[in-house]
């Protein structure tokens, strides 16, 4: 990265995610209220607030991005024990593992982060596309990242594709019947509502895009 350590850049990503999640806390809880226990907004705020609290204690100028993800995983899991907690903790741990091979946060690394996070969520949740979960945003986001890398797209173009795919995927959960978790008990009544986990995945990916693509473009413009 240019003027700051890669670890500090990554900590700004978590800060952006936290601010964006907090801004949409009520919407996320309302979405969850339609099909679950109405706590998704609160849960996600708790998780990312804990991550930022932990990162604020660390010496980011002497850390690697992989270590930031590892710290984030532990903090998120300690704050959110159930449901979403283990899923994002596993996602962050997988991202840490893949970054150990290349800590530069290049466009290729950014794509690898999205892929690794999705693989972690998928493995931990044992879910797939069409289950009406966060994976309905994460899986298309990963496919978009892979496709963008294959055509050698730059970071901004790649993140634009990732976000579009995630938004389309999240919106598609409206016409899905939940098969997993609490919402599955609702059956057909889960139709017509966007899955809260897919909605928060879009918020996370948008904050990642703003960190990796938009900020970097601004830096280059200076
Ligand atoms: Mg809930």
XYZ file of C-alpha atoms and ligand atoms in Angstrom:
223
model
C 0.000 0.000 0.000
C 1.115 3.567 -0.415
C 1.221 5.727 2.690
C 0.204 3.298 5.425
C 0.853 -0.266 6.435
C -1.317 -2.936 4.840
C -2.459 -3.949 8.316
C -3.634 -0.397 9.003
C -5.460 -0.342 5.655
C -7.218 -3.539 6.649
C -8.148 -2.120 10.041
C -9.785 0.796 8.223
C -11.829 -1.778 6.311
C -13.139 -3.168 9.605
C -13.869 0.351 10.820
C -15.861 1.081 7.653
C -17.787 -2.170 8.002
C -18.604 -1.328 11.616
C -19.879 2.163 10.775
C -21.969 0.859 7.853
C -23.467 -1.983 9.902
C -24.306 0.382 12.768
C -26.047 2.745 10.327
C -28.291 -0.111 9.138
C -28.731 -1.876 12.465
C -32.492 -1.275 12.638
C -33.110 -2.327 9.036
C -31.183 -5.571 9.636
C -33.115 -6.312 12.814
C -36.406 -5.550 11.040
C -35.505 -7.973 8.248
C -34.658 -10.581 10.883
C -37.933 -9.835 12.667
C -39.835 -10.928 9.572
C -38.272 -14.386 9.588
C -36.321 -14.780 12.839
C -35.722 -13.291 16.258
C -35.096 -9.677 15.210
C -31.566 -9.524 16.607
C -29.400 -9.589 13.483
C -28.644 -5.858 13.503
C -27.681 -5.915 17.182
C -25.617 -9.072 16.742
C -23.620 -7.674 13.843
C -23.030 -4.352 15.608
C -21.757 -6.246 18.668
C -19.412 -8.326 16.548
C -17.836 -5.519 14.556
C -17.652 -3.184 17.563
C -15.655 -5.885 19.332
C -13.381 -6.274 16.297
C -12.660 -2.543 16.213
C -12.080 -2.438 19.950
C -9.523 -5.216 19.616
C -7.797 -3.689 16.568
C -7.519 -0.334 18.363
C -5.310 -2.010 20.990
C -2.850 -3.411 18.448
C 0.337 -1.964 17.006
C -0.855 -1.985 13.403
C 2.353 -0.523 11.997
C 4.162 -3.689 13.043
C 1.561 -6.234 12.058
C 0.627 -8.182 8.975
C -2.843 -8.175 7.390
C -3.169 -11.884 8.168
C -2.717 -11.078 11.870
C -5.447 -8.436 11.639
C -7.862 -11.044 10.264
C -6.856 -13.527 12.977
C -7.497 -10.941 15.711
C -10.804 -10.030 14.086
C -11.865 -13.684 14.063
C -11.230 -14.104 17.789
C -12.894 -10.816 18.735
C -15.959 -11.505 16.584
C -16.387 -15.011 17.985
C -15.979 -13.852 21.591
C -18.666 -11.197 21.052
C -21.076 -13.335 19.011
C -21.041 -16.915 20.207
C -23.974 -18.272 18.242
C -25.234 -18.293 14.651
C -23.378 -15.570 12.768
C -20.386 -15.551 15.131
C -18.738 -18.833 14.119
C -19.517 -18.178 10.438
C -17.687 -14.849 10.228
C -14.960 -16.025 12.614
C -14.254 -18.902 10.232
C -14.426 -16.524 7.265
C -11.816 -14.223 8.842
C -9.570 -17.161 9.760
C -9.671 -18.454 6.181
C -8.819 -14.966 4.917
C -5.853 -14.888 7.327
C -4.621 -18.236 6.012
C -4.737 -17.156 2.379
C -3.058 -13.800 3.121
C -0.081 -15.558 4.721
C 0.963 -16.480 1.183
C 0.925 -12.838 0.031
C 0.378 -9.950 2.425
C 0.332 -7.098 -0.103
C -3.438 -6.681 -0.437
C -3.133 -6.517 -4.223
C -6.269 -6.904 -6.372
C -5.473 -10.628 -6.567
C -5.190 -10.764 -2.765
C -8.491 -8.914 -2.424
C -10.183 -11.487 -4.653
C -8.543 -14.250 -2.625
C -9.938 -12.714 0.585
C -13.495 -12.815 -0.792
C -13.020 -16.391 -1.995
C -11.529 -17.534 1.301
C -14.253 -15.873 3.368
C -16.954 -17.523 1.281
C -15.248 -20.895 1.532
C -15.078 -20.504 5.319
C -18.756 -19.562 5.650
C -19.728 -22.393 3.346
C -17.687 -24.961 5.192
C -18.757 -23.838 8.649
C -22.442 -23.408 7.782
C -22.555 -26.448 5.506
C -24.842 -24.419 3.275
C -25.222 -23.686 -0.370
C -26.763 -21.205 -2.748
C -30.555 -21.102 -2.610
C -30.804 -21.821 1.134
C -31.833 -18.187 1.752
C -28.757 -17.302 3.806
C -25.765 -14.979 3.604
C -24.265 -17.410 1.092
C -26.760 -16.154 -1.488
C -24.722 -12.944 -1.438
C -21.245 -14.385 -0.760
C -21.255 -17.108 -3.427
C -22.178 -14.801 -6.354
C -19.701 -12.239 -4.979
C -16.947 -14.853 -5.157
C -17.936 -15.921 -8.651
C -17.743 -12.276 -9.727
C -14.295 -11.941 -8.137
C -13.005 -15.028 -9.947
C -14.428 -13.870 -13.276
C -13.002 -10.377 -12.829
C -9.548 -11.792 -12.050
C -9.738 -14.050 -15.103
C -10.220 -11.011 -17.346
C -7.458 -9.164 -15.443
C -9.854 -6.481 -14.211
C -8.434 -3.830 -11.880
C -9.575 -3.414 -8.326
C -12.385 -0.906 -8.943
C -13.876 -2.887 -11.836
C -13.607 -6.098 -9.829
C -15.299 -4.638 -6.754
C -18.054 -3.098 -8.849
C -18.805 -6.581 -10.239
C -18.571 -8.161 -6.795
C -21.016 -5.702 -5.273
C -23.510 -5.961 -8.129
C -23.462 -9.750 -7.866
C -23.902 -9.641 -4.090
C -26.818 -7.189 -4.339
C -28.553 -9.283 -6.998
C -27.952 -12.396 -4.915
C -29.313 -10.814 -1.728
C -32.401 -9.543 -3.552
C -33.002 -13.020 -4.954
C -33.503 -14.336 -1.395
C -36.847 -12.526 -1.393
C -38.301 -15.279 -3.577
C -36.652 -18.131 -1.651
C -38.094 -20.331 1.055
C -35.683 -20.735 3.961
C -34.389 -24.257 4.493
C -31.922 -23.595 7.301
C -31.935 -22.071 10.756
C -34.829 -20.507 12.582
C -36.393 -19.156 9.394
C -36.828 -22.708 8.066
C -39.660 -23.274 10.538
C -41.615 -20.541 8.759
C -41.529 -22.414 5.457
C -43.533 -20.556 2.819
C -44.001 -17.612 5.179
C -40.325 -16.737 4.710
C -41.165 -15.814 1.099
C -41.150 -12.112 0.240
C -38.455 -11.103 2.737
C -34.777 -10.541 2.045
C -32.591 -12.701 4.251
C -30.971 -10.474 6.906
C -27.641 -12.316 6.635
C -27.562 -11.713 2.889
C -28.414 -8.043 3.495
C -25.553 -7.622 5.984
C -23.186 -9.437 3.615
C -23.904 -6.728 1.021
C -23.138 -4.019 3.595
C -19.835 -5.734 4.433
C -18.866 -6.139 0.784
C -19.773 -2.509 0.022
C -17.500 -1.336 2.850
C -14.752 -3.613 1.509
C -15.210 -2.098 -1.945
C -14.979 1.422 -0.546
C -11.804 0.490 1.316
C -10.002 -1.391 -1.422
C -11.246 0.223 -4.621
C -12.534 3.708 -3.935
C -9.909 4.785 -1.369
C -7.097 3.420 -3.504
C -8.357 5.290 -6.570
C -8.482 8.479 -4.501
C -4.905 7.909 -3.329
C -3.747 7.508 -6.902
C -5.539 10.715 -7.899
C -3.591 12.729 -5.357
Mg -31.576 -13.581 14.563
